[in-house]
Amino acid sequence: MSEFKLQHLVAELLKSLGGKNPPEKLVDTLQKSINNSAGKECSGSQIAVQNYVQRIAEDLKNSEPFLAKFEDLKQKNVDCLGPYVQLLYQISQDPGVKSMLYKMAKHTASEQKFEITRDDLPHVKNRLKKEALKRSQNDSHSVSILNVSTTLPRATTPSMISWVQRRPTLSWDFSTQSFNTVCATVPAVSQENILIEDLLNVLIGLPGCYIEAEELNDLYGPRTFKINDNVPLPLQELVRQILPIASHYSIIQRFTEEKMRFEFGQVNNALAEVMNSILKEHIIYITQLQDEFLADNLNLQKLWFYVQKRLQALGVTANIASTISKSDARGGKVLSLLHDHIIGSIGDERTQQRCVSLMEAACLPYMKMLGMWIYRGIISDPISEFLVKDNEVIQKEDMPVDYSADYWDKKYSIEREKIPKFLESVADIILKAGKYLNVIRQCGKPVKNKVRPILYKIEEKHYIEAIENAYKFASQILLDLVLKEKDLLGRLKSVKHYFLLDQGDFIVTFLTLCEKELSKDVGDVIQGRIESLMDLALRLSSAVNDRYKDDLRTELLPYDLQFQMLKILTIQTNLEQDYRTSYDRQKLLVIDSFAFSYEVHWPLSLILNRKSLACYQMIFRHLFYCKYVERMICQVWKCNKVAKKFHFEDAQHYRTAFALRQRMLHCVQNLEYHMMVEVIEPHWCMFLQKIGKVNNVDEILACHCDFLDSCLKDCMLTIPPILRTITKLLAICVEFCQFMQNEKAFQDNLQSPAAAVPSFKEQMSLFDVQFSVALVNLLDQINDLNRDSSEHDRLFNLLYRLDFNSFYTGQLLKKNFGGLKIGSSG
């Protein structure tokens, strides 16, 4: 089962059960469990499975069908049979689950009570004809609706009719009936010679006179023979000792005749070919015995002596053929079954050597596919046998940022059921090796890696070393391409300049140029004007020296930061539906929707993909809005310098407003300092240290993802209650600044202070209460985060600076904030 199919099934299961855990964690747990348990089944686990089967059978009234089905599946080597039996046992021990399944089965049965009888068929036929006629009148294409299969055609290799089906008499597996007459009275001297002649025919699949091949009950099972009753018992016993060889021959012959067909895959074709050569050797050997018989040098005892040494070899081959046929195995699963036979034959050198010879032959086409993948990055797999699957998403003609993450994660995937057991430990690096080479080829770089033959050996070091060396080569080539030729670190530093506000003078210049535009409604601005102002800011600041500055773009998103974050955080939760609809806000300002975007080219778009750029955008929007609010508070300070001209008594009325303004500025600046100095910079330094030690691109992706996740978490963007509180704090600051910058209010206060000052004082008191309540609420939320765990240790410094000298938790808590309760919406 592919990883994406597994994740989809887990997500559907969680949705139906009302689970709140993210499916990714469960998928990772399942994959780790699969990887840890793969190839490690031992006799102990088999005993445990037998115990589960026995316990289930004891609870059943009629256990025979269950046991028969289990044995049938066991013979077919069905994957995950052991875990499935364990699941059945767990269900049988859980009354709640049993009750639920019983209700579901009862409900399904009630829906299917209606049955069509033979008497109803004419009526159903007439109704179908009428419906078809109606549809044909409405749609000309539906005339042939009853002749069209509902199964969609698949782009697979077409099935070929076996030549054995076309010409059954050409088969060497007892295809013709004997026309020889059986004589009831044969002289004792001639009986042995007749039986020898019959046996020599039967041993190569030809019908005999006194030995008759019976019809097969199982297409892949052993063939049985019937000996004529006129044959004396001593001779019958001797013949029965020899006949198992004919049965083994029959199984192998059936296998080769079926698996030679193209649709069974290259591995089965190769295995059938080597088994066919074994049959040819066997026929040559029987022909030599025929010569001995014609020379009158052979009797039944000698025949048994000559052929018994071939019994074990043919028996091992027939057992392998029967196991593969019953399992309907192809590709990697065939090799896994052969590997099981090799491991199971430890201690029997002759049997193991026969199994190894079959494995070496069957492995050739698979190892050739493996070599093309790890040395060239090419999948040559027409029958879908290889462990790596090309999901055939859009090809890299024009690789946009949106698509790069999907290309890397989804284009190539591992099909776990097609991994040979002896390659399970290196399956992941096999996938990465070919994937790295594909990226190199997509960049137009030639892959100068020599394709070396990979052969199966009992000592796994032979092929494991070859795979690891190919992986190291591909990994190093792509790493050098990304880090050196494409200058990944230079790109990341450029992104940090703009998205994480590392280029301070550029942000100040940009805010100065775009101040009026940012305060307008989104519908009243032209994005091209903002883009031009951004270009001007780039040329007027030190960012002019950045050679990647031209890749910076502006973007106006249709929602604010809080809605964007909550939409992401509520995925796979009960609140997800609330954020699926479009953002509903009558008035969206440019500052609320503004964000930078960045144009990234292949292959750097693998690292700076859509997901990572979205994370950069969210951090930028938060920092940029804080900078915008800080700038508004500073402008209030400049505008309010007019109060210096007031008389002392008049100016005293504004002391509360100036103190509140300073507290707001202190809060916003400390939020910025926390995010930029205490969060982003330390994580950035750790990120650069890790980048210097990586061995492949996947490690770069992991380090980059960890860096962004850590920044989002420590900037408090992934904690919805705190994000809401900070958003509210900043909104109060903006509202305060807009009130204080209202020139008309100042004129009214100057002209008639007696009437205006009380209103102004009340408004300041309300702002003071709202801001203090929101800030104390934020402090409480940060305290609650660190109460049970140390996951948010970085927030302690912010807590101490915002509440310096216990200003809020100590002094202001003694007040009741004008009747408002702490933590209220205010």
PDB file of C-alpha atoms in Angstrom, residues 424-675:
ATOM      1  CA  GLU A 424      13.799  -3.633   2.891  1.00  0.00           C
ATOM      2  CA  SER A 425      16.642  -2.117   4.902  1.00  0.00           C
ATOM      3  CA  VAL A 426      17.762   0.048   1.959  1.00  0.00           C
ATOM      4  CA  ALA A 427      14.378   0.784   0.339  1.00  0.00           C
ATOM      5  CA  ASP A 428      14.395   4.428   1.417  1.00  0.00           C
ATOM      6  CA  ILE A 429      17.854   5.183   0.059  1.00  0.00           C
ATOM      7  CA  ILE A 430      16.927   3.405  -3.192  1.00  0.00           C
ATOM      8  CA  LEU A 431      14.031   5.850  -3.554  1.00  0.00           C
ATOM      9  CA  LYS A 432      16.226   8.844  -2.722  1.00  0.00           C
ATOM     10  CA  ALA A 433      19.078   7.825  -5.030  1.00  0.00           C
ATOM     11  CA  GLY A 434      16.891   7.742  -8.132  1.00  0.00           C
ATOM     12  CA  LYS A 435      14.945  10.802  -7.039  1.00  0.00           C
ATOM     13  CA  TYR A 436      18.151  12.822  -6.642  1.00  0.00           C
ATOM     14  CA  LEU A 437      19.313  11.765 -10.105  1.00  0.00           C
ATOM     15  CA  ASN A 438      15.953  12.803 -11.544  1.00  0.00           C
ATOM     16  CA  VAL A 439      16.332  16.291 -10.105  1.00  0.00           C
ATOM     17  CA  ILE A 440      19.825  16.525 -11.575  1.00  0.00           C
ATOM     18  CA  ARG A 441      18.520  15.478 -14.982  1.00  0.00           C
ATOM     19  CA  GLN A 442      15.621  17.948 -14.689  1.00  0.00           C
ATOM     20  CA  CYS A 443      18.246  20.678 -14.257  1.00  0.00           C
ATOM     21  CA  GLY A 444      19.750  19.737 -17.612  1.00  0.00           C
ATOM     22  CA  LYS A 445      22.858  18.215 -16.054  1.00  0.00           C
ATOM     23  CA  PRO A 446      24.176  14.956 -17.551  1.00  0.00           C
ATOM     24  CA  VAL A 447      24.338  12.027 -15.129  1.00  0.00           C
ATOM     25  CA  LYS A 448      27.815  10.587 -15.639  1.00  0.00           C
ATOM     26  CA  ASN A 449      27.367   7.570 -13.447  1.00  0.00           C
ATOM     27  CA  LYS A 450      28.422   4.195 -14.820  1.00  0.00           C
ATOM     28  CA  VAL A 451      25.720   1.534 -14.616  1.00  0.00           C
ATOM     29  CA  ARG A 452      27.277  -1.382 -12.761  1.00  0.00           C
ATOM     30  CA  PRO A 453      25.636  -4.820 -12.657  1.00  0.00           C
ATOM     31  CA  ILE A 454      24.057  -5.702  -9.315  1.00  0.00           C
ATOM     32  CA  LEU A 455      23.873  -9.408  -8.521  1.00  0.00           C
ATOM     33  CA  TYR A 456      22.112 -11.267  -5.734  1.00  0.00           C
ATOM     34  CA  LYS A 457      24.358 -13.089  -3.272  1.00  0.00           C
ATOM     35  CA  ILE A 458      23.633 -14.751   0.047  1.00  0.00           C
ATOM     36  CA  GLU A 459      26.046 -12.290   1.631  1.00  0.00           C
ATOM     37  CA  GLU A 460      24.008  -9.112   1.372  1.00  0.00           C
ATOM     38  CA  LYS A 461      27.063  -6.851   1.555  1.00  0.00           C
ATOM     39  CA  HIS A 462      27.634  -7.321  -2.190  1.00  0.00           C
ATOM     40  CA  TYR A 463      24.479  -5.528  -3.301  1.00  0.00           C
ATOM     41  CA  ILE A 464      24.003  -3.347  -0.203  1.00  0.00           C
ATOM     42  CA  GLU A 465      27.394  -1.701  -0.754  1.00  0.00           C
ATOM     43  CA  ALA A 466      26.581  -1.061  -4.412  1.00  0.00           C
ATOM     44  CA  ILE A 467      23.258   0.582  -3.505  1.00  0.00           C
ATOM     45  CA  GLU A 468      24.813   2.707  -0.768  1.00  0.00           C
ATOM     46  CA  ASN A 469      27.623   3.867  -3.058  1.00  0.00           C
ATOM     47  CA  ALA A 470      25.132   4.840  -5.760  1.00  0.00           C
ATOM     48  CA  TYR A 471      23.093   6.732  -3.173  1.00  0.00           C
ATOM     49  CA  LYS A 472      26.157   8.585  -1.873  1.00  0.00           C
ATOM     50  CA  PHE A 473      27.126   9.570  -5.415  1.00  0.00           C
ATOM     51  CA  ALA A 474      23.653  10.907  -6.291  1.00  0.00           C
ATOM     52  CA  SER A 475      23.312  12.627  -2.935  1.00  0.00           C
ATOM     53  CA  GLN A 476      26.663  14.387  -3.187  1.00  0.00           C
ATOM     54  CA  ILE A 477      26.091  15.530  -6.775  1.00  0.00           C
ATOM     55  CA  LEU A 478      22.688  17.047  -5.968  1.00  0.00           C
ATOM     56  CA  LEU A 479      23.988  18.568  -2.721  1.00  0.00           C
ATOM     57  CA  ASP A 480      26.823  20.304  -4.576  1.00  0.00           C
ATOM     58  CA  LEU A 481      24.375  21.476  -7.233  1.00  0.00           C
ATOM     59  CA  VAL A 482      22.003  22.987  -4.671  1.00  0.00           C
ATOM     60  CA  LEU A 483      24.515  24.457  -2.247  1.00  0.00           C
ATOM     61  CA  LYS A 484      27.289  25.595  -4.552  1.00  0.00           C
ATOM     62  CA  GLU A 485      25.996  26.102  -8.078  1.00  0.00           C
ATOM     63  CA  LYS A 486      22.495  27.293  -7.145  1.00  0.00           C
ATOM     64  CA  ASP A 487      23.676  29.128  -3.986  1.00  0.00           C
ATOM     65  CA  LEU A 488      20.985  27.889  -1.627  1.00  0.00           C
ATOM     66  CA  LEU A 489      22.375  29.724   1.396  1.00  0.00           C
ATOM     67  CA  GLY A 490      22.488  32.974  -0.550  1.00  0.00           C
ATOM     68  CA  ARG A 491      18.827  32.514  -1.479  1.00  0.00           C
ATOM     69  CA  LEU A 492      17.837  31.707   2.087  1.00  0.00           C
ATOM     70  CA  LYS A 493      19.669  34.794   3.386  1.00  0.00           C
ATOM     71  CA  SER A 494      17.878  36.883   0.774  1.00  0.00           C
ATOM     72  CA  VAL A 495      14.523  35.482   1.907  1.00  0.00           C
ATOM     73  CA  LYS A 496      15.484  36.214   5.511  1.00  0.00           C
ATOM     74  CA  HIS A 497      16.295  39.834   4.619  1.00  0.00           C
ATOM     75  CA  TYR A 498      12.759  40.544   3.465  1.00  0.00           C
ATOM     76  CA  PHE A 499      10.444  38.051   5.119  1.00  0.00           C
ATOM     77  CA  LEU A 500      12.083  38.077   8.560  1.00  0.00           C
ATOM     78  CA  LEU A 501      12.837  41.834   8.441  1.00  0.00           C
ATOM     79  CA  ASP A 502      16.587  41.297   8.514  1.00  0.00           C
ATOM     80  CA  GLN A 503      17.069  44.242   6.114  1.00  0.00           C
ATOM     81  CA  GLY A 504      16.008  46.980   8.533  1.00  0.00           C
ATOM     82  CA  ASP A 505      16.533  50.066   6.398  1.00  0.00           C
ATOM     83  CA  PHE A 506      14.578  48.531   3.531  1.00  0.00           C
ATOM     84  CA  ILE A 507      11.546  47.932   5.773  1.00  0.00           C
ATOM     85  CA  VAL A 508      11.688  51.479   7.137  1.00  0.00           C
ATOM     86  CA  THR A 509      11.969  52.927   3.635  1.00  0.00           C
ATOM     87  CA  PHE A 510       9.176  50.726   2.366  1.00  0.00           C
ATOM     88  CA  LEU A 511       6.864  51.699   5.240  1.00  0.00           C
ATOM     89  CA  THR A 512       7.601  55.360   4.592  1.00  0.00           C
ATOM     90  CA  LEU A 513       6.815  55.109   0.882  1.00  0.00           C
ATOM     91  CA  CYS A 514       3.711  52.938   1.277  1.00  0.00           C
ATOM     92  CA  GLU A 515       2.245  54.520   4.400  1.00  0.00           C
ATOM     93  CA  LYS A 516      -0.829  55.939   2.689  1.00  0.00           C
ATOM     94  CA  GLU A 517      -1.396  52.843   0.562  1.00  0.00           C
ATOM     95  CA  LEU A 518      -1.314  50.497   3.556  1.00  0.00           C
ATOM     96  CA  SER A 519      -4.130  52.306   5.334  1.00  0.00           C
ATOM     97  CA  LYS A 520      -6.530  52.074   2.367  1.00  0.00           C
ATOM     98  CA  ASP A 521      -9.118  49.399   1.591  1.00  0.00           C
ATOM     99  CA  VAL A 522      -7.873  46.558  -0.592  1.00  0.00           C
ATOM    100  CA  GLY A 523     -10.380  47.422  -3.289  1.00  0.00           C
ATOM    101  CA  ASP A 524      -9.112  51.025  -3.521  1.00  0.00           C
ATOM    102  CA  VAL A 525      -5.466  50.300  -4.332  1.00  0.00           C
ATOM    103  CA  ILE A 526      -3.601  49.109  -7.401  1.00  0.00           C
ATOM    104  CA  GLN A 527      -1.129  46.345  -6.636  1.00  0.00           C
ATOM    105  CA  GLY A 528       1.166  47.547  -9.398  1.00  0.00           C
ATOM    106  CA  ARG A 529       1.684  50.831  -7.506  1.00  0.00           C
ATOM    107  CA  ILE A 530       2.714  48.952  -4.356  1.00  0.00           C
ATOM    108  CA  GLU A 531       5.061  46.823  -6.484  1.00  0.00           C
ATOM    109  CA  SER A 532       6.663  49.984  -7.888  1.00  0.00           C
ATOM    110  CA  LEU A 533       7.082  51.479  -4.429  1.00  0.00           C
ATOM    111  CA  MET A 534       8.715  48.239  -3.263  1.00  0.00           C
ATOM    112  CA  ASP A 535      11.179  48.374  -6.169  1.00  0.00           C
ATOM    113  CA  LEU A 536      11.969  51.980  -5.265  1.00  0.00           C
ATOM    114  CA  ALA A 537      12.567  50.998  -1.640  1.00  0.00           C
ATOM    115  CA  LEU A 538      14.917  48.244  -2.768  1.00  0.00           C
ATOM    116  CA  ARG A 539      16.973  50.744  -4.790  1.00  0.00           C
ATOM    117  CA  LEU A 540      17.045  53.353  -1.999  1.00  0.00           C
ATOM    118  CA  SER A 541      18.224  50.953   0.736  1.00  0.00           C
ATOM    119  CA  SER A 542      21.186  48.659   1.283  1.00  0.00           C
ATOM    120  CA  ALA A 543      19.085  45.877  -0.313  1.00  0.00           C
ATOM    121  CA  VAL A 544      20.342  47.226  -3.652  1.00  0.00           C
ATOM    122  CA  ASN A 545      23.432  45.040  -3.119  1.00  0.00           C
ATOM    123  CA  ASP A 546      21.332  41.858  -2.958  1.00  0.00           C
ATOM    124  CA  ARG A 547      21.650  40.103  -6.317  1.00  0.00           C
ATOM    125  CA  TYR A 548      18.376  38.236  -5.715  1.00  0.00           C
ATOM    126  CA  LYS A 549      16.279  41.325  -4.942  1.00  0.00           C
ATOM    127  CA  ASP A 550      14.488  41.149  -8.288  1.00  0.00           C
ATOM    128  CA  ASP A 551      12.805  37.901  -7.237  1.00  0.00           C
ATOM    129  CA  LEU A 552      10.855  39.661  -4.475  1.00  0.00           C
ATOM    130  CA  ARG A 553       7.159  40.191  -5.209  1.00  0.00           C
ATOM    131  CA  THR A 554       4.165  41.700  -3.436  1.00  0.00           C
ATOM    132  CA  GLU A 555       0.881  39.938  -2.810  1.00  0.00           C
ATOM    133  CA  LEU A 556      -2.519  40.975  -1.473  1.00  0.00           C
ATOM    134  CA  LEU A 557      -4.166  38.006   0.209  1.00  0.00           C
ATOM    135  CA  PRO A 558      -7.977  37.806   0.605  1.00  0.00           C
ATOM    136  CA  TYR A 559      -7.791  37.282   4.406  1.00  0.00           C
ATOM    137  CA  ASP A 560      -5.893  38.553   7.410  1.00  0.00           C
ATOM    138  CA  LEU A 561      -3.188  36.701   9.329  1.00  0.00           C
ATOM    139  CA  GLN A 562      -5.439  35.421  12.103  1.00  0.00           C
ATOM    140  CA  PHE A 563      -7.857  33.822   9.655  1.00  0.00           C
ATOM    141  CA  GLN A 564      -4.939  32.298   7.700  1.00  0.00           C
ATOM    142  CA  MET A 565      -3.346  30.769  10.797  1.00  0.00           C
ATOM    143  CA  LEU A 566      -6.592  29.431  12.229  1.00  0.00           C
ATOM    144  CA  LYS A 567      -7.515  27.952   8.848  1.00  0.00           C
ATOM    145  CA  ILE A 568      -4.255  25.983   8.931  1.00  0.00           C
ATOM    146  CA  LEU A 569      -4.390  25.033  12.602  1.00  0.00           C
ATOM    147  CA  THR A 570      -7.956  23.704  12.388  1.00  0.00           C
ATOM    148  CA  ILE A 571      -7.182  21.204   9.626  1.00  0.00           C
ATOM    149  CA  GLN A 572      -8.408  17.720  10.617  1.00  0.00           C
ATOM    150  CA  THR A 573     -10.332  19.164  13.586  1.00  0.00           C
ATOM    151  CA  ASN A 574     -14.007  19.783  14.324  1.00  0.00           C
ATOM    152  CA  LEU A 575     -13.548  23.492  13.524  1.00  0.00           C
ATOM    153  CA  GLU A 576     -12.171  22.916  10.026  1.00  0.00           C
ATOM    154  CA  GLN A 577     -15.542  23.489   8.374  1.00  0.00           C
ATOM    155  CA  ASP A 578     -15.785  26.974   9.931  1.00  0.00           C
ATOM    156  CA  TYR A 579     -12.717  28.122   7.981  1.00  0.00           C
ATOM    157  CA  ARG A 580     -13.423  26.416   4.662  1.00  0.00           C
ATOM    158  CA  THR A 581     -15.646  29.250   3.530  1.00  0.00           C
ATOM    159  CA  SER A 582     -14.160  32.423   2.122  1.00  0.00           C
ATOM    160  CA  TYR A 583     -13.056  35.158   4.462  1.00  0.00           C
ATOM    161  CA  ASP A 584     -16.059  37.280   5.368  1.00  0.00           C
ATOM    162  CA  ARG A 585     -15.100  40.816   6.298  1.00  0.00           C
ATOM    163  CA  GLN A 586     -16.693  43.956   4.969  1.00  0.00           C
ATOM    164  CA  LYS A 587     -13.574  46.094   5.296  1.00  0.00           C
ATOM    165  CA  LEU A 588     -10.134  44.590   4.657  1.00  0.00           C
ATOM    166  CA  LEU A 589      -7.271  47.063   4.741  1.00  0.00           C
ATOM    167  CA  VAL A 590      -4.118  46.664   2.692  1.00  0.00           C
ATOM    168  CA  ILE A 591      -2.011  46.276   5.845  1.00  0.00           C
ATOM    169  CA  ASP A 592      -4.199  43.310   6.853  1.00  0.00           C
ATOM    170  CA  SER A 593      -3.805  41.546   3.516  1.00  0.00           C
ATOM    171  CA  PHE A 594      -0.288  42.579   2.455  1.00  0.00           C
ATOM    172  CA  ALA A 595       2.473  39.978   2.139  1.00  0.00           C
ATOM    173  CA  PHE A 596       5.676  39.405   0.236  1.00  0.00           C
ATOM    174  CA  SER A 597       6.082  36.498  -2.162  1.00  0.00           C
ATOM    175  CA  TYR A 598       9.244  35.196  -3.754  1.00  0.00           C
ATOM    176  CA  GLU A 599      10.001  33.735  -7.157  1.00  0.00           C
ATOM    177  CA  VAL A 600      12.073  30.568  -6.858  1.00  0.00           C
ATOM    178  CA  HIS A 601      13.406  28.471  -9.699  1.00  0.00           C
ATOM    179  CA  TRP A 602      14.063  24.760  -9.959  1.00  0.00           C
ATOM    180  CA  PRO A 603      15.653  22.973  -8.089  1.00  0.00           C
ATOM    181  CA  LEU A 604      15.704  25.450  -5.191  1.00  0.00           C
ATOM    182  CA  SER A 605      11.911  25.405  -5.305  1.00  0.00           C
ATOM    183  CA  LEU A 606      12.190  21.977  -3.665  1.00  0.00           C
ATOM    184  CA  ILE A 607      13.396  23.686  -0.492  1.00  0.00           C
ATOM    185  CA  LEU A 608      11.656  27.044  -0.897  1.00  0.00           C
ATOM    186  CA  ASN A 609       8.387  25.413  -1.878  1.00  0.00           C
ATOM    187  CA  ARG A 610       4.870  26.700  -1.410  1.00  0.00           C
ATOM    188  CA  LYS A 611       4.578  25.363   2.129  1.00  0.00           C
ATOM    189  CA  SER A 612       7.808  26.934   3.356  1.00  0.00           C
ATOM    190  CA  LEU A 613       7.064  30.256   1.649  1.00  0.00           C
ATOM    191  CA  ALA A 614       3.648  30.271   3.327  1.00  0.00           C
ATOM    192  CA  CYS A 615       5.403  29.883   6.683  1.00  0.00           C
ATOM    193  CA  TYR A 616       7.740  32.753   5.832  1.00  0.00           C
ATOM    194  CA  GLN A 617       4.710  34.819   4.786  1.00  0.00           C
ATOM    195  CA  MET A 618       2.903  34.238   8.073  1.00  0.00           C
ATOM    196  CA  ILE A 619       5.938  35.239  10.141  1.00  0.00           C
ATOM    197  CA  PHE A 620       6.433  38.288   7.920  1.00  0.00           C
ATOM    198  CA  ARG A 621       2.807  39.391   8.190  1.00  0.00           C
ATOM    199  CA  HIS A 622       3.003  39.242  11.962  1.00  0.00           C
ATOM    200  CA  LEU A 623       6.312  41.131  12.173  1.00  0.00           C
ATOM    201  CA  PHE A 624       5.300  43.650   9.541  1.00  0.00           C
ATOM    202  CA  TYR A 625       2.033  44.430  11.284  1.00  0.00           C
ATOM    203  CA  CYS A 626       3.904  44.930  14.577  1.00  0.00           C
ATOM    204  CA  LYS A 627       6.288  47.307  12.791  1.00  0.00           C
ATOM    205  CA  TYR A 628       3.325  49.136  11.320  1.00  0.00           C
ATOM    206  CA  VAL A 629       1.699  49.513  14.748  1.00  0.00           C
ATOM    207  CA  GLU A 630       5.012  50.636  16.279  1.00  0.00           C
ATOM    208  CA  ARG A 631       5.299  53.257  13.554  1.00  0.00           C
ATOM    209  CA  MET A 632       1.765  54.503  14.266  1.00  0.00           C
ATOM    210  CA  ILE A 633       2.526  54.827  17.992  1.00  0.00           C
ATOM    211  CA  CYS A 634       5.699  56.795  17.217  1.00  0.00           C
ATOM    212  CA  GLN A 635       3.703  59.105  14.955  1.00  0.00           C
ATOM    213  CA  VAL A 636       1.308  59.705  17.842  1.00  0.00           C
ATOM    214  CA  TRP A 637       4.285  60.859  19.879  1.00  0.00           C
ATOM    215  CA  LYS A 638       5.254  63.310  17.148  1.00  0.00           C
ATOM    216  CA  CYS A 639       1.709  64.609  16.741  1.00  0.00           C
ATOM    217  CA  ASN A 640       1.212  65.003  20.468  1.00  0.00           C
ATOM    218  CA  LYS A 641       4.249  67.227  20.940  1.00  0.00           C
ATOM    219  CA  VAL A 642       1.774  70.074  20.450  1.00  0.00           C
ATOM    220  CA  ALA A 643       0.778  69.474  24.085  1.00  0.00           C
ATOM    221  CA  LYS A 644       4.035  71.169  25.121  1.00  0.00           C
ATOM    222  CA  LYS A 645       2.411  74.505  24.173  1.00  0.00           C
ATOM    223  CA  PHE A 646      -0.491  73.921  26.558  1.00  0.00           C
ATOM    224  CA  HIS A 647      -0.656  75.417  30.011  1.00  0.00           C
ATOM    225  CA  PHE A 648       0.346  73.050  32.768  1.00  0.00           C
ATOM    226  CA  GLU A 649      -3.250  72.431  33.858  1.00  0.00           C
ATOM    227  CA  ASP A 650      -4.392  71.645  30.292  1.00  0.00           C
ATOM    228  CA  ALA A 651      -1.389  69.456  29.507  1.00  0.00           C
ATOM    229  CA  GLN A 652      -1.977  67.490  32.665  1.00  0.00           C
ATOM    230  CA  HIS A 653      -5.141  66.028  31.125  1.00  0.00           C
ATOM    231  CA  TYR A 654      -2.987  64.266  28.478  1.00  0.00           C
ATOM    232  CA  ARG A 655      -0.585  62.622  30.906  1.00  0.00           C
ATOM    233  CA  THR A 656      -2.749  59.492  31.033  1.00  0.00           C
ATOM    234  CA  ALA A 657      -2.779  59.253  27.227  1.00  0.00           C
ATOM    235  CA  PHE A 658       0.997  59.721  27.004  1.00  0.00           C
ATOM    236  CA  ALA A 659       1.595  57.075  29.670  1.00  0.00           C
ATOM    237  CA  LEU A 660      -0.709  54.648  27.867  1.00  0.00           C
ATOM    238  CA  ARG A 661       1.068  55.382  24.596  1.00  0.00           C
ATOM    239  CA  GLN A 662       4.405  54.563  26.191  1.00  0.00           C
ATOM    240  CA  ARG A 663       3.065  51.293  27.630  1.00  0.00           C
ATOM    241  CA  MET A 664       1.756  50.313  24.199  1.00  0.00           C
ATOM    242  CA  LEU A 665       5.091  51.143  22.589  1.00  0.00           C
ATOM    243  CA  HIS A 666       6.915  49.125  25.261  1.00  0.00           C
ATOM    244  CA  CYS A 667       4.609  46.133  24.625  1.00  0.00           C
ATOM    245  CA  VAL A 668       4.929  46.185  20.826  1.00  0.00           C
ATOM    246  CA  GLN A 669       8.696  46.700  20.848  1.00  0.00           C
ATOM    247  CA  ASN A 670       9.196  43.829  23.272  1.00  0.00           C
ATOM    248  CA  LEU A 671       7.030  41.568  21.129  1.00  0.00           C
ATOM    249  CA  GLU A 672       9.237  42.459  18.140  1.00  0.00           C
ATOM    250  CA  TYR A 673      12.423  42.011  20.149  1.00  0.00           C
ATOM    251  CA  HIS A 674      11.275  38.599  21.332  1.00  0.00           C
ATOM    252  CA  MET A 675      10.452  37.393  17.842  1.00  0.00           C
TER     253      MET A 675
END
